[in-house]
Coordinates of C-alpha atoms in Angstrom, one line a residue:
M1 CA 46.0 97.6 -45.6
E2 CA 48.2 99.7 -47.2
T3 CA 50.7 98.8 -49.5
L4 CA 54.0 100.5 -50.7
R5 CA 52.6 102.0 -53.5
E6 CA 49.4 103.5 -52.2
R7 CA 51.8 106.3 -50.3
E8 CA 53.0 109.2 -52.0
R9 CA 56.8 109.4 -51.0
L10 CA 57.9 112.1 -48.6
P11 CA 61.4 114.0 -48.2
A12 CA 63.8 111.5 -46.6
M13 CA 66.5 111.3 -44.5
L14 CA 67.4 108.1 -45.8
E15 CA 66.8 107.1 -49.5
L16 CA 67.4 103.3 -51.0
R17 CA 67.0 103.3 -54.3
D18 CA 66.9 100.2 -56.7
L19 CA 69.2 98.7 -53.9
H20 CA 70.3 94.9 -55.1
F21 CA 72.4 92.4 -52.9
A22 CA 73.8 89.2 -53.8
V23 CA 76.0 86.3 -53.1
D24 CA 77.4 83.9 -55.0
R25 CA 76.0 80.7 -55.0
G26 CA 79.0 78.6 -54.3
E27 CA 80.6 75.3 -56.6
G28 CA 78.3 72.6 -57.0
S29 CA 75.2 74.6 -55.8
E30 CA 72.6 73.8 -58.3
G31 CA 72.0 76.7 -61.1
G32 CA 75.5 78.9 -60.1
G33 CA 75.9 82.2 -60.5
K34 CA 74.1 84.6 -57.7
R35 CA 71.3 84.6 -55.3
G36 CA 69.9 87.6 -54.5
I37 CA 69.3 88.4 -50.9
I38 CA 68.3 91.8 -51.6
N39 CA 65.9 92.7 -54.4
G40 CA 65.7 96.1 -55.5
I41 CA 64.3 97.9 -52.9
N42 CA 63.0 101.6 -52.9
F43 CA 62.1 103.3 -49.6
N44 CA 62.6 106.4 -48.2
F45 CA 62.9 106.6 -44.3
E46 CA 61.5 109.8 -42.9
K47 CA 63.3 112.2 -40.4
G48 CA 62.8 111.2 -37.1
K49 CA 60.0 108.5 -37.3
F50 CA 60.7 105.2 -35.5
Y51 CA 60.4 102.4 -38.0
A52 CA 60.2 99.0 -36.9
I53 CA 61.5 96.0 -39.6
T54 CA 60.1 92.5 -39.2
G55 CA 59.6 89.5 -41.8
P56 CA 60.4 85.5 -41.8
N57 CA 63.6 84.5 -40.8
G58 CA 66.3 84.7 -44.1
S59 CA 64.2 87.6 -45.9
G60 CA 66.9 90.1 -45.7
K61 CA 66.2 92.0 -42.3
T62 CA 69.8 92.0 -41.2
T63 CA 71.3 92.1 -44.3
L64 CA 69.4 95.3 -45.5
A65 CA 70.8 96.7 -42.1
K66 CA 74.0 95.6 -42.8
L67 CA 74.0 97.6 -46.0
I68 CA 72.9 100.5 -45.0
M69 CA 75.9 100.9 -42.5
G70 CA 78.2 99.6 -44.9
I71 CA 79.0 96.6 -43.6
N72 CA 77.9 94.7 -47.0
P73 CA 78.8 96.5 -50.0
V74 CA 75.9 96.7 -52.3
T75 CA 75.4 94.9 -55.3
S76 CA 74.1 97.6 -57.2
G77 CA 71.5 100.0 -56.4
S78 CA 72.6 103.7 -54.3
I79 CA 71.8 104.8 -50.8
I80 CA 71.2 108.2 -50.2
F81 CA 71.8 109.9 -46.8
D82 CA 70.8 112.9 -45.6
G83 CA 71.0 114.6 -49.2
Q84 CA 74.6 112.9 -49.7
D85 CA 74.8 109.6 -52.0
I86 CA 76.8 107.5 -49.7
T87 CA 76.7 104.1 -51.6
D88 CA 81.1 104.0 -51.7
F89 CA 81.3 105.3 -48.0
S90 CA 83.2 103.3 -45.6
I91 CA 81.7 102.4 -42.3
T92 CA 83.5 105.1 -40.7
D93 CA 82.7 107.7 -43.2
R94 CA 79.2 106.7 -42.7
A95 CA 79.5 107.1 -38.6
K96 CA 81.2 110.4 -38.7
A97 CA 78.4 111.4 -41.4
G98 CA 75.6 110.3 -38.5
I99 CA 74.5 106.7 -38.8
A100 CA 75.3 104.5 -35.5
Y101 CA 74.5 100.6 -35.3
S102 CA 73.9 98.4 -32.9
F103 CA 74.9 94.7 -33.1
Q104 CA 72.6 91.9 -32.5
Q105 CA 75.5 90.1 -30.4
P106 CA 77.2 93.1 -29.0
A107 CA 81.4 92.6 -28.7
R108 CA 83.2 91.6 -25.2
F109 CA 86.5 93.0 -24.6
K110 CA 88.9 91.3 -22.2
G111 CA 91.1 93.8 -19.9
I112 CA 88.9 97.1 -20.8
T113 CA 86.7 98.9 -18.7
F114 CA 83.2 100.0 -19.9
R115 CA 84.7 103.8 -18.6
E116 CA 87.8 102.7 -21.3
L117 CA 85.3 101.5 -23.9
L118 CA 82.8 104.4 -23.5
S119 CA 86.0 106.8 -24.4
L120 CA 86.9 105.3 -27.2
A121 CA 83.7 105.2 -28.5
T122 CA 82.7 108.8 -27.9
G123 CA 85.8 110.3 -27.2
I124 CA 84.5 112.0 -24.2
E125 CA 86.6 111.3 -21.2
E126 CA 85.3 113.8 -18.5
E127 CA 83.7 111.6 -15.9
D128 CA 81.1 113.9 -15.2
K129 CA 80.0 114.0 -19.0
L130 CA 80.1 110.0 -18.8
V131 CA 77.8 109.8 -15.2
E132 CA 75.5 112.1 -17.3
L133 CA 75.5 109.8 -20.6
L134 CA 75.1 106.7 -18.3
M135 CA 72.2 108.1 -16.6
R136 CA 70.3 109.1 -20.1
V137 CA 70.4 105.2 -20.8
G138 CA 69.3 103.8 -17.1
I139 CA 72.6 102.9 -16.0
C140 CA 74.0 103.2 -12.5
P141 CA 77.5 105.0 -12.8
L142 CA 78.6 103.6 -9.4
D143 CA 77.9 100.1 -10.8
F144 CA 79.2 100.3 -14.4
L145 CA 82.2 102.7 -14.9
D146 CA 84.6 100.3 -13.9
K147 CA 83.4 97.1 -14.7
A148 CA 85.2 94.8 -17.6
V149 CA 83.2 94.1 -20.5
D150 CA 84.3 90.9 -20.6
A151 CA 81.9 87.5 -20.3
K152 CA 81.0 88.2 -16.7
L153 CA 78.6 91.0 -17.5
S154 CA 74.8 89.4 -18.4
G155 CA 73.2 89.7 -21.6
G156 CA 70.7 92.7 -20.5
E157 CA 73.8 94.6 -19.2
I158 CA 76.2 94.6 -22.5
K159 CA 73.3 95.4 -24.2
K160 CA 72.8 98.7 -22.1
I161 CA 76.4 99.2 -22.6
E162 CA 76.1 98.6 -26.4
L163 CA 73.1 101.4 -26.2
A164 CA 75.0 103.6 -24.3
T165 CA 77.5 103.7 -26.9
T166 CA 75.1 104.4 -29.6
I167 CA 73.1 106.8 -28.1
A168 CA 76.3 108.8 -27.1
R169 CA 77.1 109.9 -30.6
N170 CA 73.4 111.4 -31.2
P171 CA 73.3 109.8 -34.7
K172 CA 71.0 111.3 -36.9
L173 CA 70.0 107.8 -37.5
A174 CA 70.0 104.7 -35.5
I175 CA 69.8 101.0 -36.2
Y176 CA 69.2 98.5 -33.9
D177 CA 69.5 94.4 -34.8
E178 CA 67.2 92.4 -32.8
P179 CA 67.8 94.8 -29.8
D180 CA 66.0 92.3 -27.3
T181 CA 68.5 89.5 -28.1
G182 CA 70.2 87.8 -24.9
I183 CA 67.8 90.2 -22.5
D184 CA 65.0 89.4 -20.5
L185 CA 61.7 90.3 -20.7
W186 CA 61.4 92.6 -17.9
T187 CA 64.5 95.0 -19.6
I188 CA 62.7 95.5 -23.1
G189 CA 59.9 97.8 -22.1
P190 CA 62.7 100.3 -20.5
M191 CA 64.6 100.1 -23.8
V192 CA 61.7 100.5 -26.0
D193 CA 61.0 103.8 -23.6
L194 CA 64.6 104.8 -24.0
L195 CA 64.6 104.3 -27.6
K196 CA 61.2 106.4 -28.3
K197 CA 62.5 109.1 -25.7
E198 CA 65.7 109.6 -27.8
Q199 CA 63.9 109.1 -31.2
K200 CA 61.3 112.4 -29.7
E201 CA 64.1 114.8 -27.9
Y202 CA 66.8 114.1 -30.5
G203 CA 65.2 113.7 -33.5
T204 CA 66.7 110.3 -34.2
T205 CA 65.5 108.4 -37.5
T206 CA 65.5 105.0 -35.7
I207 CA 65.1 102.0 -37.2
V208 CA 64.6 98.5 -35.2
V209 CA 65.1 95.0 -37.0
S210 CA 62.9 92.9 -34.7
H211 CA 60.0 90.1 -34.1
N212 CA 58.9 91.3 -31.0
K213 CA 55.7 92.9 -30.5
V214 CA 57.0 95.2 -28.2
F215 CA 59.2 96.8 -30.9
L216 CA 56.5 96.8 -33.3
D217 CA 54.0 98.2 -31.5
A218 CA 56.3 101.3 -30.9
A219 CA 56.9 102.0 -34.1
D220 CA 55.1 105.0 -36.5
E221 CA 55.4 102.4 -39.1
I222 CA 56.6 98.9 -40.2
L223 CA 57.8 97.2 -42.7
I224 CA 57.1 93.7 -43.5
I225 CA 60.1 92.2 -45.4
N226 CA 60.0 88.8 -48.0
G227 CA 62.1 87.3 -50.7
G228 CA 64.5 90.7 -50.4
Q229 CA 61.2 93.0 -51.2
F230 CA 59.0 95.2 -48.5
V231 CA 55.9 94.0 -49.0
F232 CA 53.9 95.9 -46.5
R233 CA 54.1 99.2 -44.7
G234 CA 51.9 101.0 -41.9
T235 CA 51.0 100.0 -38.4
L236 CA 50.6 96.7 -36.1
D237 CA 47.2 96.0 -36.4
E238 CA 47.0 96.6 -40.3
A239 CA 50.0 93.9 -40.6
L240 CA 48.9 91.4 -38.4
P241 CA 46.9 89.3 -41.1
L242 CA 50.3 89.4 -43.2
L243 CA 52.1 88.4 -40.5
N244 CA 50.0 85.4 -39.5
D245 CA 50.2 84.2 -43.4
L246 CA 53.9 84.9 -43.3
S247 CA 54.0 82.3 -40.5
I248 CA 56.1 84.8 -38.6
C249 CA 54.9 83.7 -35.3
N250 CA 54.6 79.7 -35.0
F251 CA 53.4 79.8 -31.8
K252 CA 56.5 77.8 -30.4
P253 CA 58.8 78.2 -28.1
C254 CA 59.3 81.8 -27.4
C255 CA 55.4 82.1 -26.8
E256 CA 54.8 79.4 -24.4
G257 CA 53.5 80.8 -21.4
E258 CA 52.1 84.4 -23.1
E259 CA 49.6 85.2 -25.5
H260 CA 51.3 84.4 -28.7
N261 CA 51.0 88.1 -30.0
V262 CA 52.4 89.8 -27.0
R263 CA 55.9 88.8 -27.0
C264 CA 57.3 88.4 -30.6
F265 CA 56.6 87.1 -34.1
R266 CA 59.6 84.5 -34.4

């Protein structure tokens, strides 16, 4: 099993340098002061690789993803993206630099169609280009372009829309937070195939935050986070003993009817 310190650092698309994030414990909390969520992460994400970040609930997975996107400000440390220090960049500036973020729970908008949403997100208005984009992500344009982006859409449909708006920007770095949330088992395989295709054809550095074995198996490298720090990097086979030690899969209820290591590590 490879540890974080055993591998030589290589040129990176994204570099995290002694990254910390802490929150106030709140009045009346025992001990007072700050509680560390991310505690001194140092890591290079190499250009064009597919990473899966996993770990126990509350270990800092989503917090780290939001720090990279600028949704939360870092407490200390720095973030270097494509050779540029973006630590103090806004979300908009990071997006312009080439970072895209797909939320765990995509937004739904009353009174707006997918055509309008996609045009707003990408700046594309020509129908032939919108159709080409939808076909790229496996969506039937005739069914989707004029659909309202509202509560009537299924979890799978809204997730496809989220993926389309993320991929349309051809980002240098794409971050997907629990992309299988709210979708059925049969949609996950094609989603993984799509992300791998984008990675290979466009050289997209891809980070997926997930417990799902399908994403972990597809990754070039798995990172396990625990206590706000990376404690492992390597392949899924190498990671399994530690995943089990951390009780990331508790054999219920998400795994009922399946081999416990087929679907997820919750």
